[in-house]
PDB file of C-alpha atoms in Angstrom:
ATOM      1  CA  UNK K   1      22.412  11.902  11.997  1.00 32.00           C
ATOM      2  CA  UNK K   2      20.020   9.883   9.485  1.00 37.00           C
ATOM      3  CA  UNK K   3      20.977   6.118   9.680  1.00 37.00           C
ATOM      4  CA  UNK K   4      23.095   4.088   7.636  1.00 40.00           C
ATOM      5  CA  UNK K   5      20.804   2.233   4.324  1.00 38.00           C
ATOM      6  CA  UNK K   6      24.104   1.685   2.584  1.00 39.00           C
ATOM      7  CA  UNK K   7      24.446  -1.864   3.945  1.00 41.00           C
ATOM      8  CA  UNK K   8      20.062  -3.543   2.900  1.00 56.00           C
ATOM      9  CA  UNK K   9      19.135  -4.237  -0.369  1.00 78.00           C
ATOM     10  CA  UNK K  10      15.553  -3.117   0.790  1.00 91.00           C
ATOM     11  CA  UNK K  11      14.213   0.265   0.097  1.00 96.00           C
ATOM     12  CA  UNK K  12      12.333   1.453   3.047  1.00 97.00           C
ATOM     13  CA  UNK K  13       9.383   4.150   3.464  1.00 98.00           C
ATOM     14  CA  UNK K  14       6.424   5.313   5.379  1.00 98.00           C
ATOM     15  CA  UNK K  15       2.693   5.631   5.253  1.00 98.00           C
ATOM     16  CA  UNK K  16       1.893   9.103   4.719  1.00 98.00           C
ATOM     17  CA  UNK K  17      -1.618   7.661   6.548  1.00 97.00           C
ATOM     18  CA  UNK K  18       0.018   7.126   9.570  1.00 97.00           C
ATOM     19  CA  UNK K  19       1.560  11.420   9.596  1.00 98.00           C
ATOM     20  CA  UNK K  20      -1.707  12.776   8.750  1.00 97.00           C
ATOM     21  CA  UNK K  21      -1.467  15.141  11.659  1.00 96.00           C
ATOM     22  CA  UNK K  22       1.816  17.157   9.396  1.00 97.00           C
ATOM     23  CA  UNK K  23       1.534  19.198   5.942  1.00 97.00           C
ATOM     24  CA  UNK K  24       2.691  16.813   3.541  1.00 98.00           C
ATOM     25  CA  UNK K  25       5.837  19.064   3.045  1.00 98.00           C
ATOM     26  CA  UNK K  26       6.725  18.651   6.425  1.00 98.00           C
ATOM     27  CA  UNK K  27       6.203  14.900   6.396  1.00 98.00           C
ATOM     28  CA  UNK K  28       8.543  14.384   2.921  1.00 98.00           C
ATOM     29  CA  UNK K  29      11.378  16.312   5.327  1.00 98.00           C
ATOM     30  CA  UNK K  30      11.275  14.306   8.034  1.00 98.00           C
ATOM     31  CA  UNK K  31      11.066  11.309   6.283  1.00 98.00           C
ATOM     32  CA  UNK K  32      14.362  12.069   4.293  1.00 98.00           C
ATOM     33  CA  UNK K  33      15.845  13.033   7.563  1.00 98.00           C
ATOM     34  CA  UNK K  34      15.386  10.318   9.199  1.00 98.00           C
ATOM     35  CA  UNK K  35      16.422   7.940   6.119  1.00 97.00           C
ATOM     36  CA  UNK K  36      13.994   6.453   4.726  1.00 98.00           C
ATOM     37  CA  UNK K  37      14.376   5.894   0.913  1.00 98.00           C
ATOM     38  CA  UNK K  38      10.521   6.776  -0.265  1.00 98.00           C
ATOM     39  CA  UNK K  39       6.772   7.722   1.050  1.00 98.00           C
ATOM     40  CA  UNK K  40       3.582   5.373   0.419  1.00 98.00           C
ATOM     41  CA  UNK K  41       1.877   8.613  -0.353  1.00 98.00           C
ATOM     42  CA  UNK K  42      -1.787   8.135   0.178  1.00 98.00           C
ATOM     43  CA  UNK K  43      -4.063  10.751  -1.748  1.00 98.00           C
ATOM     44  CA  UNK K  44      -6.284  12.120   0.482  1.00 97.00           C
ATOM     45  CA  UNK K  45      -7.454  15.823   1.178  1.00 96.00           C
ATOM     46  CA  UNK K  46      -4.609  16.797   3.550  1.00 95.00           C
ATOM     47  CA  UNK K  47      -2.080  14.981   1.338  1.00 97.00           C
ATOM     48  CA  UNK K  48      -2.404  15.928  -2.107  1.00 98.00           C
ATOM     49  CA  UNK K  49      -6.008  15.790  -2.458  1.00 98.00           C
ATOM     50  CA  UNK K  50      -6.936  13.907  -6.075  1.00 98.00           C
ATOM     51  CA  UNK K  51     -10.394  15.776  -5.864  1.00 97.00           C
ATOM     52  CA  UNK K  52      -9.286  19.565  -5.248  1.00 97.00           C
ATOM     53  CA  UNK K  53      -7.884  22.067  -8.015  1.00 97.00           C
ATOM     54  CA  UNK K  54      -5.053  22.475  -9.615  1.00 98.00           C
ATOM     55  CA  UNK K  55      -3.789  18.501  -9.209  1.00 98.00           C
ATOM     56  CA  UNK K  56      -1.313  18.955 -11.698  1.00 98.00           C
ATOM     57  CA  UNK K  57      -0.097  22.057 -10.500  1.00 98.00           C
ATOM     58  CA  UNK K  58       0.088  20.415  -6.787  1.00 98.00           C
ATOM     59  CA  UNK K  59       1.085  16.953  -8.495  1.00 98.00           C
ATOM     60  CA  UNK K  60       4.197  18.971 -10.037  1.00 98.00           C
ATOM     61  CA  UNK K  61       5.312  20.329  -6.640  1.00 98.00           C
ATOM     62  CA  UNK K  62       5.150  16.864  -5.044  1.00 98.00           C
ATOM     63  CA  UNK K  63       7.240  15.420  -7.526  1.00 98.00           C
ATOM     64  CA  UNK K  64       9.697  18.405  -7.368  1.00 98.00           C
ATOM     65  CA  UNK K  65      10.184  17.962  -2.945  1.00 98.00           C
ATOM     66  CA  UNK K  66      10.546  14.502  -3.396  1.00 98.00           C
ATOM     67  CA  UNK K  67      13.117  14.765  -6.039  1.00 98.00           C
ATOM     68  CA  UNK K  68      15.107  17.596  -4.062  1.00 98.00           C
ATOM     69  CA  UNK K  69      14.606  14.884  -1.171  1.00 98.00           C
ATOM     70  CA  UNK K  70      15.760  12.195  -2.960  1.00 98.00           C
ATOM     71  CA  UNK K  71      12.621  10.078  -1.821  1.00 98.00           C
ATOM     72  CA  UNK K  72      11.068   7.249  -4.100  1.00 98.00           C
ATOM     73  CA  UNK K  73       7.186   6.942  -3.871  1.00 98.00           C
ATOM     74  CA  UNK K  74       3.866   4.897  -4.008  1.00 98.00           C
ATOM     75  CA  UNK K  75       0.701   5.890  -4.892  1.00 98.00           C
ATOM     76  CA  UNK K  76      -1.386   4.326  -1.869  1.00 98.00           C
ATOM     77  CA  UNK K  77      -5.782   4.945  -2.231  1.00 98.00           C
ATOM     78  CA  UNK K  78      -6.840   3.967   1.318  1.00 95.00           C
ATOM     79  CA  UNK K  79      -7.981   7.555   2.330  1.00 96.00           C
ATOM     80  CA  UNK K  80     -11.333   6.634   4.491  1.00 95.00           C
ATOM     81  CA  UNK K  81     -13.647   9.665   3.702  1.00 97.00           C
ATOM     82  CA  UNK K  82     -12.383  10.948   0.491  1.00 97.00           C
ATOM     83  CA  UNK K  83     -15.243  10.139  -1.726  1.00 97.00           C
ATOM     84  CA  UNK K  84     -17.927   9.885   0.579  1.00 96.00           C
ATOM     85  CA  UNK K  85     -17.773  11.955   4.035  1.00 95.00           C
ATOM     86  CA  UNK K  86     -20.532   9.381   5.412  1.00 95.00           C
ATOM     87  CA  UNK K  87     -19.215   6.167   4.619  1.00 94.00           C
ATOM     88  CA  UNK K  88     -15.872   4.686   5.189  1.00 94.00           C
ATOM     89  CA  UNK K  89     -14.107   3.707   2.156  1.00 94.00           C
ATOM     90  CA  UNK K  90     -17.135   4.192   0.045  1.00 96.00           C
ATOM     91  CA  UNK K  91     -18.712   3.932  -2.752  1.00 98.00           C
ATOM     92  CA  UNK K  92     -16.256   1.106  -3.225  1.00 98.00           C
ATOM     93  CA  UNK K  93     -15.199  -1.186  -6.567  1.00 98.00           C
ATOM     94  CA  UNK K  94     -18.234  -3.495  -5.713  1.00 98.00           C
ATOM     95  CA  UNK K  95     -20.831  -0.682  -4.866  1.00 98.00           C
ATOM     96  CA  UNK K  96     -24.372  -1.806  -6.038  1.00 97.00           C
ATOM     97  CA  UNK K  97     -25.031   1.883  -7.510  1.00 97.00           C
ATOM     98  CA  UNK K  98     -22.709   2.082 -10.890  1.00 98.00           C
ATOM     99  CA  UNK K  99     -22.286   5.356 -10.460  1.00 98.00           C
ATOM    100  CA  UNK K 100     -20.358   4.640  -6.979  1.00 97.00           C
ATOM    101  CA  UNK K 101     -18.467   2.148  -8.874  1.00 98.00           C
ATOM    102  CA  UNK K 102     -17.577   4.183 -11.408  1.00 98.00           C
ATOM    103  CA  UNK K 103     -16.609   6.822  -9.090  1.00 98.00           C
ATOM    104  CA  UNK K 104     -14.297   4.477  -7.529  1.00 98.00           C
ATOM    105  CA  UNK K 105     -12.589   4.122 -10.767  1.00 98.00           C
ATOM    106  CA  UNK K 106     -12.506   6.941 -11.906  1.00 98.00           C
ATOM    107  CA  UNK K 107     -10.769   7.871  -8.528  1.00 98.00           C
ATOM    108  CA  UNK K 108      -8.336   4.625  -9.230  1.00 98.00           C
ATOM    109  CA  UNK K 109      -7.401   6.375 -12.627  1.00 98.00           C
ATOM    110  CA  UNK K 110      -6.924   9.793 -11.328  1.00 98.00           C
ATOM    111  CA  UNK K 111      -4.228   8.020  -9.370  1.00 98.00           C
ATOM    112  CA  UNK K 112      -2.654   6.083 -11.860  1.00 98.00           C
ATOM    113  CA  UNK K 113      -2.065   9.478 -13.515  1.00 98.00           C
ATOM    114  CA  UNK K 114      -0.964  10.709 -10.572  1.00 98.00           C
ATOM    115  CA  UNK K 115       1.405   8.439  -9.975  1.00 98.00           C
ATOM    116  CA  UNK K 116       3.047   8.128 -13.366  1.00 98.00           C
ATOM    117  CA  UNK K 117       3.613  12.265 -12.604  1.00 98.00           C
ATOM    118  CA  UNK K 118       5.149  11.440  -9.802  1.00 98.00           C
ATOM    119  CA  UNK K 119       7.880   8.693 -11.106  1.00 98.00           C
ATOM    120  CA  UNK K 120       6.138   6.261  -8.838  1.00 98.00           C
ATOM    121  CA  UNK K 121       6.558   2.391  -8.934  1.00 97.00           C
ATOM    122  CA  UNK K 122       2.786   1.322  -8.327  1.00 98.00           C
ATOM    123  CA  UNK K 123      -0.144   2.214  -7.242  1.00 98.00           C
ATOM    124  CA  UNK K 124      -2.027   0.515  -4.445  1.00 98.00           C
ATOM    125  CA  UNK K 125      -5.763  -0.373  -4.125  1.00 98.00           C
ATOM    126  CA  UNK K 126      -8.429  -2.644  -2.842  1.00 98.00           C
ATOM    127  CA  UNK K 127     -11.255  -4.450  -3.552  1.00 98.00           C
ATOM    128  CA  UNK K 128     -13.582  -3.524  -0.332  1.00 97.00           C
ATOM    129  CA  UNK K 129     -16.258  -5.411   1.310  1.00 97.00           C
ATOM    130  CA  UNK K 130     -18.909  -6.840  -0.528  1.00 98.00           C
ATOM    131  CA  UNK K 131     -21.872  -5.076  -0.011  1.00 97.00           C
ATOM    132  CA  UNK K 132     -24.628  -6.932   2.198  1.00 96.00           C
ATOM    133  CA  UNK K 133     -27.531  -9.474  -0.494  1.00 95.00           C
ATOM    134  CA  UNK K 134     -24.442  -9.219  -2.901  1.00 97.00           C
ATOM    135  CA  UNK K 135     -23.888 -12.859  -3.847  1.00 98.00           C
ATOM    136  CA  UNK K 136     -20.278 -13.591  -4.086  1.00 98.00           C
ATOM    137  CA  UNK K 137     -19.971 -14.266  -8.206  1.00 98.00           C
ATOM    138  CA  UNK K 138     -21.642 -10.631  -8.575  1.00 98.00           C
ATOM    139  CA  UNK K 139     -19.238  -8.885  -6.527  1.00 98.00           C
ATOM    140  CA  UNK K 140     -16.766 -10.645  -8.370  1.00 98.00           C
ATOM    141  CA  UNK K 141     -18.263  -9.589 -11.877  1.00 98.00           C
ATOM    142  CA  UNK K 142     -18.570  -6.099 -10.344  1.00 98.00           C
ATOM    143  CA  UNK K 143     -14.827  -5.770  -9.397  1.00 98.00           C
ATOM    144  CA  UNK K 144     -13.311  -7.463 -12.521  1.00 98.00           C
ATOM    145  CA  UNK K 145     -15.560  -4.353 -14.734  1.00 98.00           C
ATOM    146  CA  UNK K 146     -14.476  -1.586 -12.052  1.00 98.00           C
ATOM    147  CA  UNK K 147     -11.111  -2.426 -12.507  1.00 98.00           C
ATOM    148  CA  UNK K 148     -10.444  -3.291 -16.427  1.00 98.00           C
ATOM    149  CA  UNK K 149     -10.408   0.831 -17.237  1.00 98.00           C
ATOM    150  CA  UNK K 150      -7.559   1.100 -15.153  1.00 98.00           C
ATOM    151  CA  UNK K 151      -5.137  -1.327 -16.040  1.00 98.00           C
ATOM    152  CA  UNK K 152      -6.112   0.133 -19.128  1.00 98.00           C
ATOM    153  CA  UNK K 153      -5.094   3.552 -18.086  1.00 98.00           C
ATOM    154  CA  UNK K 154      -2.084   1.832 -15.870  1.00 98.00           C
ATOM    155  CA  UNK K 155      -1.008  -0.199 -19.396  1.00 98.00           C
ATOM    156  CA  UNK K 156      -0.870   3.224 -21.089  1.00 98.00           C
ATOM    157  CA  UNK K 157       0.842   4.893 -18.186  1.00 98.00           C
ATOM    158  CA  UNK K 158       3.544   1.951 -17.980  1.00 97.00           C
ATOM    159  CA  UNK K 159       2.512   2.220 -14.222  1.00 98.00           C
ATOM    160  CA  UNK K 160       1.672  -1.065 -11.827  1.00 98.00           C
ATOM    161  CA  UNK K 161      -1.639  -1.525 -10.180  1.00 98.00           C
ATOM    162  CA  UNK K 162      -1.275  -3.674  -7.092  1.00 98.00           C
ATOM    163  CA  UNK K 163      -3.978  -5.050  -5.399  1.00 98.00           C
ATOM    164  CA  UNK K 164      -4.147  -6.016  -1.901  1.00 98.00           C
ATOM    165  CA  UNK K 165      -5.512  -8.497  -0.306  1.00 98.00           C
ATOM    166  CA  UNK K 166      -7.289  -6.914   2.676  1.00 97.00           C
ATOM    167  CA  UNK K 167      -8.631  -9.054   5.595  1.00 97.00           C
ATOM    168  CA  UNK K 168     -12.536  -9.075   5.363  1.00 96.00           C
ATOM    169  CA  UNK K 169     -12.955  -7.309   2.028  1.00 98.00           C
ATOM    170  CA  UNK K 170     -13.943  -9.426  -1.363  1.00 98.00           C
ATOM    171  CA  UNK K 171     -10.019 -10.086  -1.807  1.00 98.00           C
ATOM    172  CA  UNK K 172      -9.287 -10.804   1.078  1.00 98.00           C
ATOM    173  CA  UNK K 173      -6.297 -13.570   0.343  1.00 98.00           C
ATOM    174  CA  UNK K 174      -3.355 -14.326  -1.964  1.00 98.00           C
ATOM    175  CA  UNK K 175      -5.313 -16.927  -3.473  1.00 98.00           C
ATOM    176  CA  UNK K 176      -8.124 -14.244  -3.727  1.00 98.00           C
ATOM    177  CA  UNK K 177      -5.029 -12.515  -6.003  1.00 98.00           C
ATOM    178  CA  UNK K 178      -5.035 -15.313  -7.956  1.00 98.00           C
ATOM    179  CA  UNK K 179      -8.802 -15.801  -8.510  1.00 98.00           C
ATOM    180  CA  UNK K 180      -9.098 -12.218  -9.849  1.00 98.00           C
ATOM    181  CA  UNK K 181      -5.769 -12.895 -12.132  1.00 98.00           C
ATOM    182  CA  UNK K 182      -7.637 -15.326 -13.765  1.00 98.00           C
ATOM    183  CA  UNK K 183     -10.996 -13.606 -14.006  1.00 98.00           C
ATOM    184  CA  UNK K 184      -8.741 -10.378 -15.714  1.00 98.00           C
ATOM    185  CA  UNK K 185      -6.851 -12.776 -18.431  1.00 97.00           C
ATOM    186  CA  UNK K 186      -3.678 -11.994 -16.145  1.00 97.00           C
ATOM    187  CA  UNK K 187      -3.086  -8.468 -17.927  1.00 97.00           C
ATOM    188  CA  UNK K 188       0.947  -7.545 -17.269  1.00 96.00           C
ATOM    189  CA  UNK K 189      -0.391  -4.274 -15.080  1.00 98.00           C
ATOM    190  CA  UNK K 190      -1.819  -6.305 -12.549  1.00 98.00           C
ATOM    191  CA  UNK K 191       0.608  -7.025 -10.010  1.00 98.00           C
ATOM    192  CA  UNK K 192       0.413  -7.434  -6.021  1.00 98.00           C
ATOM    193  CA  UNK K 193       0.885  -5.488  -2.829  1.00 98.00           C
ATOM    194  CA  UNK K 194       1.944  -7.686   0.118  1.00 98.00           C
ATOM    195  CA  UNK K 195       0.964  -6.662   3.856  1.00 98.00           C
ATOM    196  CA  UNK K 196       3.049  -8.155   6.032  1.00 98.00           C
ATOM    197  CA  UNK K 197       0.851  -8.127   8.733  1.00 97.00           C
ATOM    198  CA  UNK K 198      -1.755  -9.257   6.990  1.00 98.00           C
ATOM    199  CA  UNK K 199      -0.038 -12.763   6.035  1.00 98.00           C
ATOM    200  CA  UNK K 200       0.197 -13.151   9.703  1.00 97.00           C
ATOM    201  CA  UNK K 201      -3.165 -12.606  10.719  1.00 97.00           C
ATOM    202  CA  UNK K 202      -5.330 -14.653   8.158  1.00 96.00           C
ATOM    203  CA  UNK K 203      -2.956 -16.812   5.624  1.00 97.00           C
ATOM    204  CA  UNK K 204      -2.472 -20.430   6.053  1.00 96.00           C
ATOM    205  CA  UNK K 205       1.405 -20.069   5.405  1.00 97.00           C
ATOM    206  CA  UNK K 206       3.911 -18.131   7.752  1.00 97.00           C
ATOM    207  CA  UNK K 207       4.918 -14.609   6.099  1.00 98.00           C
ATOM    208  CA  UNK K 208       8.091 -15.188   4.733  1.00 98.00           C
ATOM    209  CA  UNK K 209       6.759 -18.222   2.817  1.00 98.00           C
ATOM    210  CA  UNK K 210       3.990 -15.722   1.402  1.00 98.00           C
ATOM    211  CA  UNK K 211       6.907 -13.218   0.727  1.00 98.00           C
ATOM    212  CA  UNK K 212       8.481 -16.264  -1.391  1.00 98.00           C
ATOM    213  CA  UNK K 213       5.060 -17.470  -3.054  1.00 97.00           C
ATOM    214  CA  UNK K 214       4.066 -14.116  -3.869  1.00 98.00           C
ATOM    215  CA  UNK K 215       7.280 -13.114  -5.607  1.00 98.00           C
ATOM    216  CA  UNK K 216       6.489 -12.935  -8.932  1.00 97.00           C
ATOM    217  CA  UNK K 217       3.470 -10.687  -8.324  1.00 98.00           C
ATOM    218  CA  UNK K 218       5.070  -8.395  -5.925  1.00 98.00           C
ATOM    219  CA  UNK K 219       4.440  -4.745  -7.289  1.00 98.00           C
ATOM    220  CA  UNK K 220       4.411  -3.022  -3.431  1.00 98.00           C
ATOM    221  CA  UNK K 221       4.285  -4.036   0.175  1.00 98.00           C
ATOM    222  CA  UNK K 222       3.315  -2.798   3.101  1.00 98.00           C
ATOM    223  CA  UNK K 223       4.552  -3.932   6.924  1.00 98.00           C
ATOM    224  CA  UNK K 224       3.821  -3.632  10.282  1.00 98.00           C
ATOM    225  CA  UNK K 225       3.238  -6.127  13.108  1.00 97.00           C
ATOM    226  CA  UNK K 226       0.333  -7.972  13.587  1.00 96.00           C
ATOM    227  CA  UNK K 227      -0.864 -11.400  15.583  1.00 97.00           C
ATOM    228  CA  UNK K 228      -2.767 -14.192  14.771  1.00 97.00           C
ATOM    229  CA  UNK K 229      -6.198 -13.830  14.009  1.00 95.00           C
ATOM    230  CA  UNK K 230      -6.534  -9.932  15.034  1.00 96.00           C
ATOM    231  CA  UNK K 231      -6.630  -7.365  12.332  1.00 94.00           C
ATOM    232  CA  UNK K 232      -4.999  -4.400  14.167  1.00 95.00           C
ATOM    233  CA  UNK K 233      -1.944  -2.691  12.616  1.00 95.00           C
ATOM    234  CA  UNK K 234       0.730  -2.156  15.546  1.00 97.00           C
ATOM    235  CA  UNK K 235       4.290  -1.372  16.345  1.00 96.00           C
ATOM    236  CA  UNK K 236       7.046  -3.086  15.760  1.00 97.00           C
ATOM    237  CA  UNK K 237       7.725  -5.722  18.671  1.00 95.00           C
ATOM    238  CA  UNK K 238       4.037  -5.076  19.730  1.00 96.00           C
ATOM    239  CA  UNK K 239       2.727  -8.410  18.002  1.00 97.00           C
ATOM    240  CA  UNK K 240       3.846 -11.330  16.756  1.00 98.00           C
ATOM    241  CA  UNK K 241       6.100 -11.304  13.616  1.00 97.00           C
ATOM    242  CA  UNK K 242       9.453 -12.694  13.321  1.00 96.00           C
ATOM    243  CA  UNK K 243      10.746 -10.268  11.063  1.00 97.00           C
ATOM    244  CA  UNK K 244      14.538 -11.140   9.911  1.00 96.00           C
ATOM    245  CA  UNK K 245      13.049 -13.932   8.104  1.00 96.00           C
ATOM    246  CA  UNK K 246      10.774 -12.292   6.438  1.00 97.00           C
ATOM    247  CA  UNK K 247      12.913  -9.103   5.241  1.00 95.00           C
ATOM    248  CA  UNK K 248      15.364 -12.126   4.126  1.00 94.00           C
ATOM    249  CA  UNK K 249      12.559 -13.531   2.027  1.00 95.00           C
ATOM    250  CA  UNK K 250      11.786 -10.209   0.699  1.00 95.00           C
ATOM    251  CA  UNK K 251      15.372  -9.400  -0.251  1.00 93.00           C
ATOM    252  CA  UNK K 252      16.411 -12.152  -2.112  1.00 93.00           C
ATOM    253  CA  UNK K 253      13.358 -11.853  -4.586  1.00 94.00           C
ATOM    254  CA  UNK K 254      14.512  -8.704  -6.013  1.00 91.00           C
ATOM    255  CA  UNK K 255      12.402  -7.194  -5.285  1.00 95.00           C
ATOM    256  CA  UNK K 256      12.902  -2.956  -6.511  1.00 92.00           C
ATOM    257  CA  UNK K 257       9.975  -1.150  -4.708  1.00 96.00           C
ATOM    258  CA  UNK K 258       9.557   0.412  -1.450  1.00 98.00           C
ATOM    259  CA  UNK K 259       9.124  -1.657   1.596  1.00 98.00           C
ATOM    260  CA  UNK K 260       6.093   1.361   3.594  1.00 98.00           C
ATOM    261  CA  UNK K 261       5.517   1.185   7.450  1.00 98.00           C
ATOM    262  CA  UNK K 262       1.782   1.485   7.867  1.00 97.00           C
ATOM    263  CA  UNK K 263       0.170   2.343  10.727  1.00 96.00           C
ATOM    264  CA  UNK K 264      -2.855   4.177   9.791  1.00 90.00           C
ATOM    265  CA  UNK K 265      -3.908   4.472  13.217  1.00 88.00           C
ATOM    266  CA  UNK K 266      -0.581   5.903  14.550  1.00 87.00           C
ATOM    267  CA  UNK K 267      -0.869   9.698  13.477  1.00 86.00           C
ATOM    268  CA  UNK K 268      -1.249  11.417  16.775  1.00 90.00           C
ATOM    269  CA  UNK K 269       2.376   9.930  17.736  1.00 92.00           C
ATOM    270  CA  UNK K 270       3.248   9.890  13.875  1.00 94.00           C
ATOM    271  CA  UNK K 271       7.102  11.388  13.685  1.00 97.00           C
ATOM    272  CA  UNK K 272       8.262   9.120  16.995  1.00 97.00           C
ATOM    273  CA  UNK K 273       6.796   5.945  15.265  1.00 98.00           C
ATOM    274  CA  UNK K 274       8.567   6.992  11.869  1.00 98.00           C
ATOM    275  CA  UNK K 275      11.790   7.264  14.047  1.00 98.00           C
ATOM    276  CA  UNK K 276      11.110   4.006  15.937  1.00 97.00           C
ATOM    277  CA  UNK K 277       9.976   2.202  12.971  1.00 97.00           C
ATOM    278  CA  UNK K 278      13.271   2.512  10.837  1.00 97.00           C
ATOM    279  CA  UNK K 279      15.468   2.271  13.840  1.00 96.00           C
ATOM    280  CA  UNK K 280      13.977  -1.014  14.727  1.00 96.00           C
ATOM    281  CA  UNK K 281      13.780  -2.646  10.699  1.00 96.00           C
ATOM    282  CA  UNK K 282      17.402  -1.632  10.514  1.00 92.00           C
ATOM    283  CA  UNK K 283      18.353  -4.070  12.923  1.00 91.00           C
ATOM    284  CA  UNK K 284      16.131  -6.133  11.055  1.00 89.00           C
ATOM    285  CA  UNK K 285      17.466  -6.217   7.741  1.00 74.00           C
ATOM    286  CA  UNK K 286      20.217  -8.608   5.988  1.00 63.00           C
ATOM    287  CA  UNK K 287      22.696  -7.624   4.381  1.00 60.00           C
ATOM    288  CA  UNK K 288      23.581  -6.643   0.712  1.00 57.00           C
ATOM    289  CA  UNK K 289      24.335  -9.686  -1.803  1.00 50.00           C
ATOM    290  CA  UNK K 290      21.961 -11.846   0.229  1.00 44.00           C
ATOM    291  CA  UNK K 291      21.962 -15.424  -1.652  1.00 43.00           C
ATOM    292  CA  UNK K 292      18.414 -15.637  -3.890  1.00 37.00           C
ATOM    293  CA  UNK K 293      16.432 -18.974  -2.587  1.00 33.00           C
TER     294      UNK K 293
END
């Protein structure tokens, strides 16, 4: 029997990173049978590959299981290998060849049309690491001009790009978020995924105070647990998180999107984690009508 969502204002999902071991078909199922509202569906060449044939084709049969699922979605564009087979994550926004760069977005606008296919409420991406004798105010530079033809694409789409802060990359911090909001001119596509886990291993507040502060950016977020200081995705009740707090935060900003489990590293053991995951943030969660802070 799926579990009970009737009773959280919070929309829940999982990382299709973290069930890359299943046909995306098979994922979508399980995921609606265990109850989770949506997917963070990352495109990558098992799931939905943006570089293969036919996208729209595929794109339309995504859109058509998740609607027969019922399942909300995310665009996520984390996939390691998918441009470059050599390099993780590469060519990246702040690549010192332009034609990585470009790659990158061009990549980053294949999934904004994706997504707006799709019905989905954002799409996710990241700055990556700056590249070694790159000084700091070039990278910058570099990612502000790798990103402006997307939020023009996502402006025409009517389709959220949210940018994560990432521990070790360029933006690397909510105030990182904020830095690149005011290099952009704060365009109204520009909006904010939260990791969880992330506020817990490298911000200076506790996460449910960056849940509050980041509020009027929030466009996606992504949990797991975490500790202190370590960047390693893990299982709930494996690290250090105090999580009703934080899923109290996060409910009385309103916020509409889909709360995603990700645990990237989790595939081999992928469909017990799913289980695990929502079984554990369901006795987690507050209640519906939650007073706003």
């Amino acid at each position: 029997m799926s579990p009970d969502t009737s009773h959280t204002n919070l929309r829940l999902g999982y990382g299709t990173n973290g069930l890359t071991d299943l046909r995306l078909d098979d994922a979508l199922a399980l995921l609606a049978d265990l109850g989770y509202d949506g997917v963070g569906l990352t495109l990558d060449h098992m799931h939905l590959d943006p570089l293969a044939p036919d996208l729209a084709a595929r794109t339309r049969h995504v859109a058509k299981r998740l609607g027969e699922l019922g399942l909300g979605v995310t665009i996520e564009t984390g996939a390691r290998y998918v441009l470059d087979p050599r390099r993780k994550h590469g060519p990246s926004l702040l690549d010192p060849d332009p034609d990585g760069r470009a790659a990158r977005t061009d990549l980053l606008i294949t999934a904004v049309r994706v997504a707006a296919d799709l019905g989905a409420h954002a799409v996710h991406c990241f700055s990556g690491i700056t590249p070694a004798d790159t000084l700091t105010d070039t990278a910058w530079k570099r990612l502000e001009g790798s990103l402006t033809p997307v939020l023009d694409t996502a402006t025409d789409a009517g389709t959220p790009l949210a940018v994560e802060p990432e521990p070790g990359h360029l933006l690397a911090t909510l105030a990182d978020f904020h830095h690149l909001r005011g290099l952009l001119g704060d365009p109204e596509p520009l909006g904010l995924t939260l990791d969880i886990g992330h506020c817990q291993c490298l911000e200076p507040d506790a996460p449910a105070d960056c849940v509050r502060n980041a509020a009027p950016w929030l466009r996606h977020v992504q949990i797991e647990d975490m500790r202190r200081g370590v960047h390693e995705h893990l299982p709930f009740g494996d690290g250090e998180i105090d999580f009703p707090p934080v899923l109290e935060a996060l409910a009385a900003t309103g916020y509409q999107g889909l709360t995603v489990v990700e645990l990237p590293r989790h595939s081999h053991a992928g469909p017990e984690l799913a289980r695990e995951s929502i079984e554990f943030l369901r006795t987690q969660v507050p209640p519906k009508g939650v007073p706003a802070w």
